[in-house]
Amino acid sequence: QAMQRELAAAPAGSAGGFDLSLLGWYDLRDSLLAAEAVTLAAQNRTESRGAHVREDFAAVDPAFEQNQAIGLGSAGLAAAWEPVTRQ
């Protein structure tokens, strides 16, 4: 969260054309958000499945046969569980 506070406001861009400093800021902010979303999803799934392996939850849990959706709202990242639809 400290990094989020540091990146809360966009830096002043240069007047003119292409601004590499501003582009780097957006890239860093978006990468941090993606890393936080992946971490939140991993913390919420208390089982091992596929490439996601947890030593504290080594088995597959049938209760987790659902999709986890991570969204960004005004309060930050939030997770929700959605049923798997089979065709």
Short mmCIF file of N, CA and C in Angstrom, two decimals:
data_model
loop_
_atom_site.label_atom_id
_atom_site.label_comp_id
_atom_site.label_asym_id
_atom_site.label_seq_id
_atom_site.Cartn_x
_atom_site.Cartn_y
_atom_site.Cartn_z
N GLN A 1 0.81 -1.19 0.00
CA GLN A 1 0.00 0.00 0.00
C GLN A 1 0.85 1.25 0.00
N ALA A 2 2.05 1.14 0.49
CA ALA A 2 2.94 2.30 0.48
C ALA A 2 3.25 2.70 -0.95
N MET A 3 3.46 1.70 -1.81
CA MET A 3 3.74 2.02 -3.21
C MET A 3 2.53 2.66 -3.87
N GLN A 4 1.33 2.23 -3.49
CA GLN A 4 0.12 2.83 -4.05
C GLN A 4 0.04 4.30 -3.67
N ARG A 5 0.37 4.61 -2.42
CA ARG A 5 0.34 6.01 -2.00
C ARG A 5 1.36 6.84 -2.78
N GLU A 6 2.52 6.25 -3.02
CA GLU A 6 3.55 6.96 -3.78
C GLU A 6 3.11 7.22 -5.22
N LEU A 7 2.30 6.31 -5.77
CA LEU A 7 1.86 6.43 -7.16
C LEU A 7 0.46 7.03 -7.29
N ALA A 8 -0.09 7.55 -6.18
CA ALA A 8 -1.47 8.02 -6.18
C ALA A 8 -1.72 9.12 -7.20
N ALA A 9 -0.82 10.03 -7.34
CA ALA A 9 -1.02 11.15 -8.27
C ALA A 9 -0.03 11.01 -9.43
N ALA A 10 -0.53 11.26 -10.62
CA ALA A 10 0.33 11.19 -11.80
C ALA A 10 1.36 12.30 -11.74
N PRO A 11 2.58 12.02 -12.16
CA PRO A 11 3.59 13.07 -12.19
C PRO A 11 3.26 14.10 -13.28
N ALA A 12 3.78 15.25 -13.10
CA ALA A 12 3.55 16.28 -14.12
C ALA A 12 4.25 15.86 -15.41
N GLY A 13 3.53 15.85 -16.48
CA GLY A 13 4.11 15.48 -17.77
C GLY A 13 4.77 16.69 -18.42
N SER A 14 5.55 16.43 -19.40
CA SER A 14 6.19 17.52 -20.12
C SER A 14 5.22 18.09 -21.14
N ALA A 15 5.36 19.36 -21.37
CA ALA A 15 4.52 19.99 -22.39
C ALA A 15 5.08 19.60 -23.75
N GLY A 16 4.30 18.98 -24.53
CA GLY A 16 4.79 18.60 -25.84
C GLY A 16 4.40 17.18 -26.17
N GLY A 17 5.25 16.54 -26.93
CA GLY A 17 4.96 15.23 -27.49
C GLY A 17 5.06 14.08 -26.52
N PHE A 18 5.77 13.09 -26.93
CA PHE A 18 5.87 11.82 -26.23
C PHE A 18 6.66 11.98 -24.93
N ASP A 19 6.10 11.55 -23.80
CA ASP A 19 6.73 11.73 -22.50
C ASP A 19 7.08 10.35 -21.92
N LEU A 20 8.34 9.95 -22.00
CA LEU A 20 8.77 8.65 -21.50
C LEU A 20 8.62 8.53 -20.00
N SER A 21 8.79 9.60 -19.28
CA SER A 21 8.65 9.59 -17.82
C SER A 21 7.21 9.25 -17.43
N LEU A 22 6.26 9.88 -18.09
CA LEU A 22 4.85 9.62 -17.81
C LEU A 22 4.47 8.20 -18.24
N LEU A 23 4.99 7.76 -19.36
CA LEU A 23 4.73 6.39 -19.82
C LEU A 23 5.25 5.38 -18.81
N GLY A 24 6.45 5.60 -18.28
CA GLY A 24 7.01 4.73 -17.26
C GLY A 24 6.17 4.71 -16.00
N TRP A 25 5.63 5.87 -15.61
CA TRP A 25 4.78 5.95 -14.42
C TRP A 25 3.53 5.10 -14.61
N TYR A 26 2.87 5.24 -15.77
CA TYR A 26 1.68 4.42 -16.05
C TYR A 26 2.01 2.93 -16.05
N ASP A 27 3.13 2.57 -16.63
CA ASP A 27 3.54 1.17 -16.68
C ASP A 27 3.77 0.62 -15.28
N LEU A 28 4.46 1.37 -14.44
CA LEU A 28 4.71 0.94 -13.06
C LEU A 28 3.41 0.81 -12.28
N ARG A 29 2.53 1.79 -12.41
CA ARG A 29 1.25 1.76 -11.70
C ARG A 29 0.41 0.55 -12.12
N ASP A 30 0.34 0.30 -13.41
CA ASP A 30 -0.45 -0.83 -13.91
C ASP A 30 0.16 -2.17 -13.51
N SER A 31 1.48 -2.26 -13.51
CA SER A 31 2.15 -3.50 -13.10
C SER A 31 1.91 -3.79 -11.62
N LEU A 32 1.95 -2.75 -10.80
CA LEU A 32 1.69 -2.91 -9.37
C LEU A 32 0.25 -3.38 -9.14
N LEU A 33 -0.69 -2.80 -9.86
CA LEU A 33 -2.09 -3.20 -9.72
C LEU A 33 -2.29 -4.66 -10.14
N ALA A 34 -1.66 -5.08 -11.23
CA ALA A 34 -1.77 -6.47 -11.68
C ALA A 34 -1.16 -7.42 -10.65
N ALA A 35 -0.03 -7.06 -10.08
CA ALA A 35 0.61 -7.90 -9.07
C ALA A 35 -0.27 -8.02 -7.83
N GLU A 36 -0.89 -6.94 -7.44
CA GLU A 36 -1.79 -6.98 -6.27
C GLU A 36 -3.02 -7.84 -6.55
N ALA A 37 -3.55 -7.78 -7.76
CA ALA A 37 -4.72 -8.60 -8.11
C ALA A 37 -4.37 -10.08 -8.09
N VAL A 38 -3.20 -10.45 -8.62
CA VAL A 38 -2.76 -11.85 -8.61
C VAL A 38 -2.55 -12.32 -7.17
N THR A 39 -1.96 -11.48 -6.34
CA THR A 39 -1.71 -11.84 -4.94
C THR A 39 -3.02 -12.02 -4.19
N LEU A 40 -3.97 -11.12 -4.38
CA LEU A 40 -5.27 -11.25 -3.72
C LEU A 40 -5.97 -12.54 -4.13
N ALA A 41 -5.94 -12.85 -5.42
CA ALA A 41 -6.57 -14.09 -5.89
C ALA A 41 -5.90 -15.32 -5.29
N ALA A 42 -4.58 -15.30 -5.19
CA ALA A 42 -3.85 -16.45 -4.62
C ALA A 42 -4.16 -16.60 -3.13
N GLN A 43 -4.26 -15.51 -2.42
CA GLN A 43 -4.57 -15.58 -1.00
C GLN A 43 -5.97 -16.11 -0.75
N ASN A 44 -6.90 -15.78 -1.63
CA ASN A 44 -8.29 -16.22 -1.46
C ASN A 44 -8.50 -17.68 -1.80
N ARG A 45 -7.67 -18.26 -2.62
CA ARG A 45 -7.85 -19.66 -3.02
C ARG A 45 -7.02 -20.53 -2.09
N THR A 46 -7.68 -21.11 -1.10
CA THR A 46 -6.99 -21.95 -0.11
C THR A 46 -7.01 -23.41 -0.55
N GLU A 47 -6.35 -23.67 -1.66
CA GLU A 47 -6.19 -25.01 -2.20
C GLU A 47 -5.07 -24.95 -3.24
N SER A 48 -4.68 -26.09 -3.74
CA SER A 48 -3.72 -26.16 -4.84
C SER A 48 -4.46 -26.61 -6.08
N ARG A 49 -4.20 -25.90 -7.18
CA ARG A 49 -4.86 -26.25 -8.44
C ARG A 49 -3.98 -25.76 -9.58
N GLY A 50 -3.62 -26.65 -10.49
CA GLY A 50 -2.80 -26.27 -11.64
C GLY A 50 -1.44 -25.74 -11.21
N ALA A 51 -1.07 -24.59 -11.74
CA ALA A 51 0.22 -23.99 -11.42
C ALA A 51 0.20 -23.29 -10.07
N HIS A 52 -0.97 -23.11 -9.49
CA HIS A 52 -1.09 -22.47 -8.18
C HIS A 52 -0.99 -23.56 -7.10
N VAL A 53 0.18 -23.67 -6.48
CA VAL A 53 0.41 -24.70 -5.47
C VAL A 53 0.72 -24.03 -4.15
N ARG A 54 -0.02 -24.42 -3.12
CA ARG A 54 0.21 -23.90 -1.78
C ARG A 54 0.65 -25.03 -0.88
N GLU A 55 1.72 -24.83 -0.13
CA GLU A 55 2.20 -25.87 0.78
C GLU A 55 1.23 -26.05 1.95
N ASP A 56 0.54 -24.99 2.36
CA ASP A 56 -0.38 -25.09 3.49
C ASP A 56 -1.73 -25.69 3.09
N PHE A 57 -2.04 -25.74 1.80
CA PHE A 57 -3.26 -26.37 1.29
C PHE A 57 -2.86 -27.18 0.06
N ALA A 58 -2.35 -28.38 0.27
CA ALA A 58 -1.77 -29.16 -0.82
C ALA A 58 -2.80 -29.86 -1.71
N ALA A 59 -4.01 -30.04 -1.23
CA ALA A 59 -5.00 -30.82 -1.99
C ALA A 59 -5.93 -29.92 -2.79
N VAL A 60 -6.57 -30.53 -3.79
CA VAL A 60 -7.60 -29.85 -4.57
C VAL A 60 -8.89 -29.92 -3.77
N ASP A 61 -9.58 -28.81 -3.65
CA ASP A 61 -10.83 -28.74 -2.91
C ASP A 61 -11.98 -28.54 -3.90
N PRO A 62 -12.92 -29.48 -3.99
CA PRO A 62 -14.04 -29.34 -4.94
C PRO A 62 -14.87 -28.08 -4.71
N ALA A 63 -14.84 -27.53 -3.51
CA ALA A 63 -15.59 -26.31 -3.22
C ALA A 63 -15.08 -25.12 -4.03
N PHE A 64 -13.85 -25.20 -4.50
CA PHE A 64 -13.27 -24.10 -5.27
C PHE A 64 -13.44 -24.29 -6.77
N GLU A 65 -14.34 -25.15 -7.20
CA GLU A 65 -14.61 -25.29 -8.63
C GLU A 65 -15.55 -24.17 -9.05
N GLN A 66 -15.01 -22.96 -8.98
CA GLN A 66 -15.72 -21.75 -9.37
C GLN A 66 -14.69 -20.72 -9.82
N ASN A 67 -15.16 -19.69 -10.46
CA ASN A 67 -14.27 -18.65 -10.95
C ASN A 67 -14.17 -17.53 -9.93
N GLN A 68 -12.99 -17.00 -9.81
CA GLN A 68 -12.78 -15.85 -8.94
C GLN A 68 -12.59 -14.62 -9.84
N ALA A 69 -13.38 -13.60 -9.58
CA ALA A 69 -13.28 -12.36 -10.35
C ALA A 69 -12.73 -11.27 -9.44
N ILE A 70 -11.68 -10.61 -9.89
CA ILE A 70 -11.09 -9.51 -9.14
C ILE A 70 -11.48 -8.22 -9.85
N GLY A 71 -12.04 -7.29 -9.11
CA GLY A 71 -12.45 -6.02 -9.71
C GLY A 71 -11.85 -4.85 -8.97
N LEU A 72 -11.80 -3.72 -9.63
CA LEU A 72 -11.27 -2.50 -9.04
C LEU A 72 -12.40 -1.50 -8.92
N GLY A 73 -12.67 -1.10 -7.68
CA GLY A 73 -13.70 -0.10 -7.41
C GLY A 73 -13.12 1.06 -6.64
N SER A 74 -13.98 1.92 -6.16
CA SER A 74 -13.52 3.10 -5.43
C SER A 74 -12.82 2.73 -4.13
N ALA A 75 -13.15 1.56 -3.56
CA ALA A 75 -12.52 1.12 -2.31
C ALA A 75 -11.27 0.28 -2.56
N GLY A 76 -10.90 0.08 -3.81
CA GLY A 76 -9.73 -0.72 -4.14
C GLY A 76 -10.11 -2.04 -4.78
N LEU A 77 -9.22 -3.01 -4.69
CA LEU A 77 -9.46 -4.33 -5.28
C LEU A 77 -10.44 -5.12 -4.42
N ALA A 78 -11.32 -5.86 -5.08
CA ALA A 78 -12.27 -6.72 -4.38
C ALA A 78 -12.42 -8.01 -5.17
N ALA A 79 -12.64 -9.10 -4.46
CA ALA A 79 -12.80 -10.41 -5.09
C ALA A 79 -14.24 -10.90 -4.93
N ALA A 80 -14.71 -11.60 -5.93
CA ALA A 80 -16.03 -12.22 -5.89
C ALA A 80 -15.92 -13.59 -6.54
N TRP A 81 -16.76 -14.50 -6.10
CA TRP A 81 -16.77 -15.86 -6.65
C TRP A 81 -17.99 -15.99 -7.56
N GLU A 82 -17.76 -16.62 -8.72
CA GLU A 82 -18.81 -16.83 -9.70
C GLU A 82 -18.85 -18.29 -10.09
N PRO A 83 -20.04 -18.84 -10.32
CA PRO A 83 -20.12 -20.26 -10.69
C PRO A 83 -19.51 -20.52 -12.05
N VAL A 84 -19.00 -21.73 -12.22
CA VAL A 84 -18.47 -22.16 -13.51
C VAL A 84 -19.64 -22.60 -14.36
N THR A 85 -19.73 -22.08 -15.55
CA THR A 85 -20.78 -22.51 -16.46
C THR A 85 -20.21 -23.53 -17.43
N ARG A 86 -20.86 -24.64 -17.53
CA ARG A 86 -20.41 -25.72 -18.41
C ARG A 86 -21.35 -25.79 -19.60
N GLN A 87 -20.78 -25.99 -20.77
CA GLN A 87 -21.61 -26.05 -21.98
C GLN A 87 -21.80 -27.46 -22.43
#
